[in-house]
C-alpha positions as CSV (number, residue, x, y, z in Angstrom):
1,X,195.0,43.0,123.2
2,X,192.6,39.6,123.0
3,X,191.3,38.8,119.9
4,X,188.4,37.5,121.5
5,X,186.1,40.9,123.2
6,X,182.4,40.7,122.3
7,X,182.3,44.4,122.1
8,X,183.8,44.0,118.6
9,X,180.6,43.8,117.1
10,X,179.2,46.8,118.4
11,X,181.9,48.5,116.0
12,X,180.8,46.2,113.5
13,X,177.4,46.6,113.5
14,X,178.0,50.9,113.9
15,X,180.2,50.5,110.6
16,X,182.7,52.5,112.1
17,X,184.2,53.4,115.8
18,X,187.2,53.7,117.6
19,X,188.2,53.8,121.3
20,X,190.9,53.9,123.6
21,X,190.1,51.1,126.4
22,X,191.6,51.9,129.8
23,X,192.8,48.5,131.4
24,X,191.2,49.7,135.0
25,X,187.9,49.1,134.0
26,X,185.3,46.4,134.2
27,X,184.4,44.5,130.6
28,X,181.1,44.8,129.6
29,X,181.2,42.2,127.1
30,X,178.0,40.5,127.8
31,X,175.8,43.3,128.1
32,X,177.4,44.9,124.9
33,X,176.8,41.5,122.7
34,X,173.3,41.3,124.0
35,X,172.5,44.9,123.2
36,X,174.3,45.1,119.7
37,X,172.9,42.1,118.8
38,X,169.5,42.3,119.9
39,X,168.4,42.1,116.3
40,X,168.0,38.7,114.4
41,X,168.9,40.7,111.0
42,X,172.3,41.8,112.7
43,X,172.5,38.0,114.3
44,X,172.2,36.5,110.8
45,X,174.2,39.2,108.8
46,X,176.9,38.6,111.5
47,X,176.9,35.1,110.6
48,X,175.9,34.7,107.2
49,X,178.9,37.8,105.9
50,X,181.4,38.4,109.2
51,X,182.3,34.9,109.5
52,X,183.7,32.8,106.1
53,X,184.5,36.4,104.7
54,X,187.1,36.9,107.6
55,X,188.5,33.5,106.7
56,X,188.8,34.4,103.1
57,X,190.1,38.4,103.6
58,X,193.5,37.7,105.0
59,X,194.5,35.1,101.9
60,X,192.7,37.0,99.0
61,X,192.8,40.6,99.9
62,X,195.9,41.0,101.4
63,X,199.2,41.1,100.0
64,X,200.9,40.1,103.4
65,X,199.9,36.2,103.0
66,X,199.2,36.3,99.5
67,X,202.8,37.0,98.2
68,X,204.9,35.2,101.2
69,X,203.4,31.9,101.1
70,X,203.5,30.6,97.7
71,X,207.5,32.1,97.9
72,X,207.9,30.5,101.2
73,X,207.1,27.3,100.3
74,X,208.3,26.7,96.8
75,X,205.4,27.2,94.5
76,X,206.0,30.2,92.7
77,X,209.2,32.7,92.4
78,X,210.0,36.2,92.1
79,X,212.4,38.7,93.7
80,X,210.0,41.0,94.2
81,X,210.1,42.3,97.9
82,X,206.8,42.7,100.3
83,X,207.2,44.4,103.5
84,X,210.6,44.9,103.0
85,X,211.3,41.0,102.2
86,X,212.3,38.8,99.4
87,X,210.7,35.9,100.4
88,X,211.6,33.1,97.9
89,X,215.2,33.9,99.1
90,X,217.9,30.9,99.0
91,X,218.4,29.6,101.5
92,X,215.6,30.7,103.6
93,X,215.9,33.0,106.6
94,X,213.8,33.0,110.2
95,X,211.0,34.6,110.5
96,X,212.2,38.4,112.2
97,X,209.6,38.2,114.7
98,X,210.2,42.0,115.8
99,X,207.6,44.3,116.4
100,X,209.0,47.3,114.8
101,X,209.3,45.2,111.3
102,X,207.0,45.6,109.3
103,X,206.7,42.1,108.4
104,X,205.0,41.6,111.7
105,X,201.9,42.1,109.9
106,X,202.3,38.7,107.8
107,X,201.1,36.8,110.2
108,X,199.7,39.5,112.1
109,X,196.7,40.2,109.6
110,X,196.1,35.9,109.6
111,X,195.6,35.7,113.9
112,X,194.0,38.9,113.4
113,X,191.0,38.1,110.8
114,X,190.8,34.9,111.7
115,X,190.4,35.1,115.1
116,X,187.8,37.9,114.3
117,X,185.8,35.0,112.7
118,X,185.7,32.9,115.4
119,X,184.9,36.3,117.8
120,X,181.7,37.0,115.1
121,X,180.7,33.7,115.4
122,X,180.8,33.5,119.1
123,X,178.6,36.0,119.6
124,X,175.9,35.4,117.3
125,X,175.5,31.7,118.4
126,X,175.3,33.0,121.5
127,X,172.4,34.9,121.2
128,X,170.4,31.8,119.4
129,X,171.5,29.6,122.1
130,X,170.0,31.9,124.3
131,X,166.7,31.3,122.7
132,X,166.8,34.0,119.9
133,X,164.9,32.8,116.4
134,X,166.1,33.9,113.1
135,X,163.1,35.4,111.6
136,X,164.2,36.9,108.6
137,X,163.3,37.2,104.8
138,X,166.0,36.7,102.2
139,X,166.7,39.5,99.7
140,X,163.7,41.0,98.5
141,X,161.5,39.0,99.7
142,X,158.6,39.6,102.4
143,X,158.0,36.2,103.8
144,X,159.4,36.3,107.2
145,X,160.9,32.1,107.8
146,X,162.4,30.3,110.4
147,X,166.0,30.5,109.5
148,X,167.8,29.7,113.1
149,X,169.4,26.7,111.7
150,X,170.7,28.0,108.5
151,X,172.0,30.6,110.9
152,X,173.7,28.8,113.1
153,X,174.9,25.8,111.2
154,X,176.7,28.2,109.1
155,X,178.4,30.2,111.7
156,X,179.3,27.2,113.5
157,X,181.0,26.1,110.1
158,X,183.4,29.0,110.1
159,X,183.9,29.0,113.4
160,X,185.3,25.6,113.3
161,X,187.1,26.8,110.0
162,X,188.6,29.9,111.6
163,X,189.7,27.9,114.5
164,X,191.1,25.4,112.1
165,X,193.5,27.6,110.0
166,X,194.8,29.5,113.5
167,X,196.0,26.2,114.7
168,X,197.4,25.1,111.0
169,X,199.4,28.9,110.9
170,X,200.5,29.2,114.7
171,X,202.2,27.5,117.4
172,X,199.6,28.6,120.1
173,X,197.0,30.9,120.7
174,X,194.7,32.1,122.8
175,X,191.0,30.7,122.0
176,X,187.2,30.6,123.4
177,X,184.2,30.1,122.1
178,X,180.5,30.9,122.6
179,X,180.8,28.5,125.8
180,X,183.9,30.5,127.4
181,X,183.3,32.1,130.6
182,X,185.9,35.0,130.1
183,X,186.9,37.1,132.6
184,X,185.2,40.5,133.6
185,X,188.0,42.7,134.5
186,X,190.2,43.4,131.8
187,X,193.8,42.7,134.1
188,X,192.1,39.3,134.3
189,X,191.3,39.0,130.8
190,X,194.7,39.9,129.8
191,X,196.0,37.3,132.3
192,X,193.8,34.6,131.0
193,X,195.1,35.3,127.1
194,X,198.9,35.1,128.7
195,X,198.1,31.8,130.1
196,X,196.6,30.3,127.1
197,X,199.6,31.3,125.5
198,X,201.9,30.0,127.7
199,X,200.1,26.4,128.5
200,X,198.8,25.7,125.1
201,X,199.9,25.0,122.0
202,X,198.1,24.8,118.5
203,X,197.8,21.0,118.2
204,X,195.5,21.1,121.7
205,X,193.1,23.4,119.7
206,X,192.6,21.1,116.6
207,X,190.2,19.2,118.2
208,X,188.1,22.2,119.0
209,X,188.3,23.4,115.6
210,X,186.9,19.7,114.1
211,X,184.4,19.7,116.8
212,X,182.6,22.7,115.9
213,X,182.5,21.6,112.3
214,X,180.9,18.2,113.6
215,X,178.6,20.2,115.2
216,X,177.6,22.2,112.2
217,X,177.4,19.1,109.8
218,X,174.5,17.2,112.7
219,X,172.7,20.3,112.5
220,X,172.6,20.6,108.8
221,X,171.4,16.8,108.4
222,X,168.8,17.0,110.9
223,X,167.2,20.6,111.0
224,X,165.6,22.1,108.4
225,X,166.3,22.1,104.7
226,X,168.1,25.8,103.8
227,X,169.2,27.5,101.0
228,X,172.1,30.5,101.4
229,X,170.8,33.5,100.0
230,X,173.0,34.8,96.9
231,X,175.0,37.9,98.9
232,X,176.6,35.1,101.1
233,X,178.4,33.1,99.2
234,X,178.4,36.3,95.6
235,X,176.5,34.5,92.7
236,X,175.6,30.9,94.5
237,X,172.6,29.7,96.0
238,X,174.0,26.5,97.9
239,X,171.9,24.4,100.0
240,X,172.7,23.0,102.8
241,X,173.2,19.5,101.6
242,X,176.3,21.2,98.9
243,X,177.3,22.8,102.4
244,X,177.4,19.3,103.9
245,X,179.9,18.5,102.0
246,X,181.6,21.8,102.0
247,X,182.0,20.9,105.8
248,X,183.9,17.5,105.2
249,X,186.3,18.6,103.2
250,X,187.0,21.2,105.1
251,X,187.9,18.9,108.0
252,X,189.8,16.8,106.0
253,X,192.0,19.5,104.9
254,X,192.4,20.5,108.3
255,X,193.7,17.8,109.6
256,X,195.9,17.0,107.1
257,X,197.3,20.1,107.1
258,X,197.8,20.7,110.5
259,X,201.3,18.4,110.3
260,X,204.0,20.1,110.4
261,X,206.4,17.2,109.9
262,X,206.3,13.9,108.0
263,X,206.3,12.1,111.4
264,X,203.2,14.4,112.0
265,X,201.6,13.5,108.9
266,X,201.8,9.6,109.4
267,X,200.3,10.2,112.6
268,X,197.2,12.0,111.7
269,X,193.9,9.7,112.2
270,X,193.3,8.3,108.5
271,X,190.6,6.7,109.5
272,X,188.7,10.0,110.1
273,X,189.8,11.7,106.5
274,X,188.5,8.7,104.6
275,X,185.2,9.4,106.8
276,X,185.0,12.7,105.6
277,X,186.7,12.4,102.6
278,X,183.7,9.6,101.8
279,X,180.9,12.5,102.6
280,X,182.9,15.2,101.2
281,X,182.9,17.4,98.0
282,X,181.3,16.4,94.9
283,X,181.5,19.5,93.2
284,X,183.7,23.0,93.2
285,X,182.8,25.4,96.4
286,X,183.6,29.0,96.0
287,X,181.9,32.7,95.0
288,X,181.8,34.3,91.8
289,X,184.1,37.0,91.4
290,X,182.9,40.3,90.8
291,X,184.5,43.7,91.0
292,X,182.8,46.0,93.9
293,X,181.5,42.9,95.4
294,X,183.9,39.9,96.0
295,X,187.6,39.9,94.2
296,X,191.2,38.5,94.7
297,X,193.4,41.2,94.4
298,X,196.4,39.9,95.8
299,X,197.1,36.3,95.2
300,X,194.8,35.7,91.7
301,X,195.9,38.9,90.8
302,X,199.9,37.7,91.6
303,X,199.4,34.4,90.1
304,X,197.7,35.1,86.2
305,X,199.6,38.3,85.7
306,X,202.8,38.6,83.5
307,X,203.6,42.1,84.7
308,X,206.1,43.1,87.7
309,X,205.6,41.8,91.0
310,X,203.9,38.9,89.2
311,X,204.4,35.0,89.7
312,X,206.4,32.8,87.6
313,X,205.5,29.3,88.7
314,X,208.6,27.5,90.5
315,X,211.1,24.8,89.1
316,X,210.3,23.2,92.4
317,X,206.6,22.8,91.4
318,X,206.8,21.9,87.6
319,X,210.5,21.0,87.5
320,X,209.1,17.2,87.9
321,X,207.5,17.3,84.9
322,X,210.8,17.9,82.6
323,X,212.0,14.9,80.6
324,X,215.6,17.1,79.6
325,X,217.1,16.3,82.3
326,X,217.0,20.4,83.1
327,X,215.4,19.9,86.7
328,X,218.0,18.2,87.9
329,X,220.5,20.2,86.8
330,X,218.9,23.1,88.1
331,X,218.6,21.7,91.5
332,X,222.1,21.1,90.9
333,X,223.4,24.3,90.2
334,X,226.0,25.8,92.6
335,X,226.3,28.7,93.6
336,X,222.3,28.5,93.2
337,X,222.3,32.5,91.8
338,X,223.6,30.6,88.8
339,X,220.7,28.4,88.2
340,X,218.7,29.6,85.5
341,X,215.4,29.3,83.9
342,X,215.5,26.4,81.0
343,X,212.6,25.0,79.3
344,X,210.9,22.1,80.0
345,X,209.9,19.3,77.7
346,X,207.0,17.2,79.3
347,X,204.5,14.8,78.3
348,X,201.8,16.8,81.1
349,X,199.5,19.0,78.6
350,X,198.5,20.9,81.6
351,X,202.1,22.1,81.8
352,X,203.1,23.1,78.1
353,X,201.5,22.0,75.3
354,X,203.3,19.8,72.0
355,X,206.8,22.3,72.2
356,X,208.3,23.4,75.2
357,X,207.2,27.5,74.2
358,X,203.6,26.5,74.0
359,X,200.9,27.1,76.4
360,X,199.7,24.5,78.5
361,X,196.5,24.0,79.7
362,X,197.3,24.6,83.2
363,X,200.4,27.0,82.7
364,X,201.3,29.3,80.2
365,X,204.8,30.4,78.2
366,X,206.1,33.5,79.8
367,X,208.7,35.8,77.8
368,X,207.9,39.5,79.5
369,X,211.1,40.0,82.3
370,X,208.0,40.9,84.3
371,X,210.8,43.5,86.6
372,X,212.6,40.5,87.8
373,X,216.1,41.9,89.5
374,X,218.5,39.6,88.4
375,X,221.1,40.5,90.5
376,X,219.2,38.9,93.1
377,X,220.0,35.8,91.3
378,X,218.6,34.1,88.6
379,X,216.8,30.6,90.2
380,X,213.7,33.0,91.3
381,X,212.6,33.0,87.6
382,X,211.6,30.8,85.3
383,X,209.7,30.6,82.1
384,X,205.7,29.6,82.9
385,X,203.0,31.4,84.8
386,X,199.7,30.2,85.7
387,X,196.6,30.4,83.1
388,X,194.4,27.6,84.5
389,X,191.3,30.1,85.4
390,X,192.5,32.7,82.3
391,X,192.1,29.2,79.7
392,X,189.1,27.5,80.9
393,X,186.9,30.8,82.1
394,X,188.5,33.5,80.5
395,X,188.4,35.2,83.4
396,X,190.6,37.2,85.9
397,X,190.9,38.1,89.7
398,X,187.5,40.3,89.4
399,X,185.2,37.8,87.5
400,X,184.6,34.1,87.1
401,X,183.8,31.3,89.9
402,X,186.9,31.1,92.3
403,X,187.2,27.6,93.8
404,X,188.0,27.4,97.0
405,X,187.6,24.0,97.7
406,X,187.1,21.5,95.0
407,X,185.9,17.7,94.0
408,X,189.9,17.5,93.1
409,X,191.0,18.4,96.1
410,X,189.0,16.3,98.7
411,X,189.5,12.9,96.1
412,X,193.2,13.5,95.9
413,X,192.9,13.7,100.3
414,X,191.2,10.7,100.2
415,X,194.0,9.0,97.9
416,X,196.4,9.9,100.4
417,X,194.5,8.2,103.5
418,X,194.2,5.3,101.3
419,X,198.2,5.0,100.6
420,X,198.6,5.5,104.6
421,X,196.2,2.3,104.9
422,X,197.8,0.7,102.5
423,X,195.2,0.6,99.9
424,X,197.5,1.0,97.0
425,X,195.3,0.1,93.9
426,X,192.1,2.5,95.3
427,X,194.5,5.5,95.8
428,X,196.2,5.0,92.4
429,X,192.6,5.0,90.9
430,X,191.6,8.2,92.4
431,X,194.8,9.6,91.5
432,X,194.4,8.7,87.7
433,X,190.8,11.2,87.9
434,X,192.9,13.9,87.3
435,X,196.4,12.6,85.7
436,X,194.6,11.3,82.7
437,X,192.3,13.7,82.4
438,X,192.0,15.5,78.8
439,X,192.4,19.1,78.3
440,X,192.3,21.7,75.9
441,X,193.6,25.3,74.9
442,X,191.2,27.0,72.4
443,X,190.7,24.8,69.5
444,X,193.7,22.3,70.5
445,X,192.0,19.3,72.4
446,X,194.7,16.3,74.1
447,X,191.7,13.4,75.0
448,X,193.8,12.3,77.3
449,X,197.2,13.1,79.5
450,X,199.5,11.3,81.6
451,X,199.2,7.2,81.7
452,X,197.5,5.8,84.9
453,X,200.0,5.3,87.8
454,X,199.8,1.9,89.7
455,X,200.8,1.0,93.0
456,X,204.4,0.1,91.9
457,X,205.1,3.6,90.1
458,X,204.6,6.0,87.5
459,X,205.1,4.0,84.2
460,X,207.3,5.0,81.5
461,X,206.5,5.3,78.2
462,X,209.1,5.6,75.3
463,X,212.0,7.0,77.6
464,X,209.4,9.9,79.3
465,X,208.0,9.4,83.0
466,X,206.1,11.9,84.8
467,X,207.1,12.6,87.9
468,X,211.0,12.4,88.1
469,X,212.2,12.8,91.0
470,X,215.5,15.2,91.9
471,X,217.7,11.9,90.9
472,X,215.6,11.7,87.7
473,X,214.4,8.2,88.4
474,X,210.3,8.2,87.4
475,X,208.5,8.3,90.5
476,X,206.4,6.1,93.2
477,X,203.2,6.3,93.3
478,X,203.6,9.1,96.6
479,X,205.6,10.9,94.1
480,X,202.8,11.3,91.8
481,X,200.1,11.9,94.6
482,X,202.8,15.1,95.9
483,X,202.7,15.9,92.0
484,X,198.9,16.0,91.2
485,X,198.1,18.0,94.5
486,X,200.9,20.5,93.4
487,X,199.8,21.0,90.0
488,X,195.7,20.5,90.7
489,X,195.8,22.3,93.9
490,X,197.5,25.7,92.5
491,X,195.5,28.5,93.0
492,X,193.1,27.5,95.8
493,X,194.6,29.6,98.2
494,X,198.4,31.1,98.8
495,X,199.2,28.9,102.3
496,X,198.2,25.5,100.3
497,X,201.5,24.1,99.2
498,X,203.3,25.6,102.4
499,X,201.1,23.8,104.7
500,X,201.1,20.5,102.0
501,X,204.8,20.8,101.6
502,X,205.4,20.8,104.9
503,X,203.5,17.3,105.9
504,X,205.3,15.7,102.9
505,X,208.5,16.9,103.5
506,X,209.2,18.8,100.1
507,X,209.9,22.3,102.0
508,X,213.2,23.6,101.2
509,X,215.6,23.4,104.4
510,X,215.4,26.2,106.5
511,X,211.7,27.2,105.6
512,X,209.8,27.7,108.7
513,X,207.2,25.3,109.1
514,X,204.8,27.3,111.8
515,X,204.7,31.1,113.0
516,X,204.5,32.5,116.1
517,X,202.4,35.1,117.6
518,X,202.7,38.5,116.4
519,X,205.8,40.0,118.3
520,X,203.4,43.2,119.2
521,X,201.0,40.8,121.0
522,X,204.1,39.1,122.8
523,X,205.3,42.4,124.1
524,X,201.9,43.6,125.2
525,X,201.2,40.8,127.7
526,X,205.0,40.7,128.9
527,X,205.7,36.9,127.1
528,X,208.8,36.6,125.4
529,X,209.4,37.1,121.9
530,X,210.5,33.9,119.9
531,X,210.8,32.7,116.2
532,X,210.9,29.9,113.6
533,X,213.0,29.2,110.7
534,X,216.5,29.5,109.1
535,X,218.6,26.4,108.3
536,X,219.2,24.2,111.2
537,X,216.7,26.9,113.3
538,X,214.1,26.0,115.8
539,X,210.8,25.2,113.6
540,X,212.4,24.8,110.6
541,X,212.2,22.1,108.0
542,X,214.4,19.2,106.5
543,X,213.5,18.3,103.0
544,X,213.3,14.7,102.7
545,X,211.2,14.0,100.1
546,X,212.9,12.3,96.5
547,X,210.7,14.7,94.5
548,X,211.7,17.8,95.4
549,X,215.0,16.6,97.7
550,X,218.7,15.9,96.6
551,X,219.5,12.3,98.0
C-alpha cells in the first residue's frame, strides 16, 4: 500500500508494531501525526536520524542494491548470484518484474526506504509549520535552544534528497509532501496513489525534489547559525554553512543523474549545475564508520574484500587505462565467455603501481579466485580490486570516514557543465585536480600522475595515452572527464556509475536504464505489470560512447 501514511511514525516512535489495516475504514493520519509527534524531541530525532539515514540504508546496508548496481552497470564483476541473479551477466537481461521473484525486492527496498524519508520528513515539518519550536538540548547538555531551523532545514534537505533518488531509480511514483492534502478514506487514498502512477512519470517530480533542497539551502543562509550534533551525521559536527554546500552538490548530482539518455543529458539545465556546482562542496561529506553505530556491510564490504562474493573491479572501468593493447582485445573477444582477465600496463598510479602485479594507489593486485565460477564464463573476472579507503585510511567497512559526497565529485560536475557550454580550457583545468594528482602506497610516493588534458585531447607521451578508447586511439577530452569520474567516483555509493553511465552512454546494450515499480505494488492497486531492459527492450540502453563502445 502508499508509501506515504503519517501513521508510520507512530510505529516509529513505539520502536516496534504491527497491524493489519482494513481498507473500509477512515485514515486517521492527521490526528495520529499530531499525537505521535506531539514532542519536539520526537520532531527533531525524526528529522535529524529517520530522514538521511533512510537515504543511506537501502545503498549501504542492503545487499539488494549494493551488489546489482555496480554489476549492472559495468563497474565491477563477479558471478556471484544475489536473489537468485547473476547480475553482471553478458548480455544483459530485463528486469523480471514478477512479484513472486525474489528480486522484486531490488528495487523494492530503494522506493521503500526512500520513500520512507520523504514520509518522516513530511511529518515532522509539518508539525513546525504548524507553529511547533524545537526546544531541545544536544547530547548531554542542559541548555534548552532554539533549534527549529537546524530542524527543519535539515529535514527539508533529505526530503528533497529522498525525492531526488526516487525519480533518478524509477519511471514514476506516487509522491506528496508536507503540503499534500491526501485523502481520508483509504479506497480514496489507494485511488489517488493509482493515479499518480498512471499520470506521472519521474521526470515531473525532479522539480519537486530540487525545490525542496532550494528551500532548505534559504533557510540555512538566513536563519540561525547551527551546528549538527555528533549522533547525526556518527563522528562529525558539521555546521550549517558545510551543509550548505552539502545541499549543492547534492542538486547537482541530481540533476545530472536523472538522464537516462545522452539526449537527456545534453538537455539538462547547465546553467543551474555550474550555479550549484559554484556554491558546492569544498570538502568530503560523510560519517565515520563505526561498528554498532554506522557501517557499510554490503557494498564497502563487497568492494575492499578479496574473499567470495567479493568485487573484482571491471575491464569496462580500468580497461582504459591499459597501454598493451589487452582492453581492446578483450572487448573483442568472441564468444565473450572467452575473454579473460590480462594485466594491464598503465601510466595511472592509482591503477597499478611501476609493474603491472603491483598495487596501485587506488586499486590493488588480486590473485585469490575469490569463488569465482568459471563456468559462468571468464570476462566477470579480472585481476584488481579496490584498496582506495584500505591504502589511504587503513580502514574497512566498520571504521574510517566514508565519503559520500566529495570536493572531487562536485568539481568534476562542474567540468562537465563547462564542456556542455563550451568552456573547454576551464573544464580541462578542473579535470587535471585530480588526473595529476600525486599519490602514494606506504613508503612509495609518485609526485605526480597522468599529464594535464587540454581541450584537444589526452596527450601522449612516449607511445602511452591515458584514456584509450575501445579503438585504442588516446582519448578527447570527454573521454578523460567519463575516465576521472569512473576512477575518482568509485566507492561513493553502488548506483553511481549506473546512473553516470547511463547519461554518457557507456552502459552495455541491453542494461536497463530505469526501474519500474515493485510488481507487488502494481498488482495491489490493479495497474499493470511492466519492465525495462534486455537488448533491443523497452528502457534499455545503446552504448554509444568511444570509451567504453565498439565503433
Amino acid at each position: 500500500m502508499l508509501r506515504y501514511i503519517r501513521a508510520v511514525m507512530a510505529v516509529v516512535l513505539a520502536g516496534s508494531m504491527s497491524a493489519c489495516l482494513d481498507l473500509d475504514v477512515t485514515n486517521e493520519n492527521l490526528p495520529d501525526r499530531r499525537r505521535a509527534l506531539s514532542n519536539a524531541d520526537d520532531v527533531e530525532s525524526i528529522l535529524g536520524l529517520s530522514t538521511w539515514r533512510r537515504w543511506y540504508q537501502p545503498m549501504h546496508s542492503l545487499a539488494n542494491i549494493a551488489n546489482p548496481f555496480p554489476l549492472i552497470a559495468g563497474e565491477a564483476g563477479t558471478t556471484a548470484t544475489v536473489m537468485s541473479v547473476h547480475w553482471a551477466q553478458d548480455p544483459p537481461i530485463p528486469y523480471r518484474n514478477d512479484e513472486l521473484a525474489s528480486q522484486v525486492w531490488m528495487p523494492r527496498h530503494g522506493y521503500d526506504q526512500w520513500s520512507q524519508c520523504v514520509s518522516n520528513a513530511n511529518d515532522a515539518i509539518a508539525q513546525i509549520n504548524e507553529g511547533m519550536r524545537i526546544m531541545t538540548t544536544d547530547g548531554e547538555g542542559t541548555t534548552i535552544a532554539d533549534n527549529t531551523d537546524r530542524a527543519w532545514s535539515w529535514g527539508k534537505l533529505w526530503q528533497g534528497v529522498c525525492i531526488g533518488y526516487l525519480a533518478n531509480f524509477l519511471d514514476r511514483f506516487p509522491i506528496a509532501t508536507e503540503e499534500t492534502e491526501l485523502p481520508l478514506r483509504w479506497e480514496d487514498l489507494a485511488e489517488w496513489e493509482r493515479s499518480q502512477m498512471l499520470e506521472r512519470n519521474a521526470s515531473q517530480h525532479l522539480p519537486l525534489a530540487i525545490e525542496a533542497i532550494e528551500d532548505a539551502i534559504q533557510r540555512m543562509e538566513t536563519g540561525d547559525q547551527w551546528q549538527l550534533p555528533p549522533t547525526w551525521v556518527p563522528g562529525q559536527t558539521y555546521n550549517n554553512q558545510d551543509i550548505i554546500e552539502l545541499a549543492h552538490t547534492m542538486i547537482a548530482r541530481i540533476l545530472i543523474y536523472h538522464a537516462r539518455t545522452p539526449a537527456e543529458r545534453a538537455a539538462v539545465d547547465w546553467d543551474k549545475v555550474l550555479y550549484h556546482t559554484e556554491r558546492g562542496l569544498t570538502y568530503d561529506w560523510g560519517p565515520v564508520l563505526q561498528d554498532g553505530v554506522i557501517t557499510d556491510p554490503s557494498y564497502l564490504a563487497r568492494l575492499n574484500n578479496t574473499g567470495s562474493g567479493s568485487f573484482r573491479i571491471s575491464y569496462y572501468t580500468i580497461g582504459p587505462a591499459d597501454q598493451s593493447g589487452g582492453y581492446q582485445n578483450w572487448l573483442t573477444t568472441e564468444p565473450r565467455e572467452d575473454a579473460d582477465r590480462f594485466l594491464i600496463e598503465t601510466p595511472d598510479r592509482r591503477i597499478t603501481g611501476d609493474t603491472p602485479t603491483s598495487n596501485g594507489a587506488y586499486l590493488r593486485y588480486v590473485t585469490a579466485t575469490g569463488g569465482y565460477n568459471t563456468q559462468m564464463g571468464l570476462q566477470y573476472r579480472s585481476w584488481y580490486g579496490w584498496w582506495r579507503r584500505l591504502n589511504y585510511q587503513g580502514a574497512n567497512h566498520l571504521a574510517g570516514h566514508f565519503a559520500l559526497a566529495t570536493a572531487d565529485e562536485n568539481r568534476l560536475y562542474r567540468a562537465e557543465a563547462m564542456l556542455r557550454k563550451g568552456m573547454l580550457q576551464e573544464a580541462a583545468d578542473l579535470i587535471n585536480v585530480t588526473r595529476t594528482r600525486g599519490h602514494s602506497v606506504g613508503t612509495t610516493v609518485w609526485a605526480t600522475n597522468l599529464p594535464p588534458v587540454t581541450p584537444d585531447g589526452v596527450p601522449e607521451v612516449d607511445g602511452q595515452c591515458v584514456p584509450r578508447r575501445a579503438n585504442g586511439e588516446c582519448g578527447d577530452i570527454w573521454d578523460a572527464l567519463m575516465y576521472e569520474r569512473d576512477i575518482e567516483l568509485m566507492g561513493i555509493e553502488p548506483t553511481r556509475a549506473w546512473m553516470d553511465r547511463r547519461g554518457f552512454g557507456q552502459l552495455r546494450d541491453g542494461v536497463w536504464v530505469e526501474l519500474p515499480i515493485p510488481a507487488r505494488y502494481l498488482s495491489s492497486l490493479g495497474v499493470p505489470t511492466y519492465t525495462f531492459g534486455g537488448v533491443g527492450g523497452d528502457g534499455a540502453a545503446v552504448c554509444t560512447a568511444p570509451l567504453t563502445c565498439l565503433p
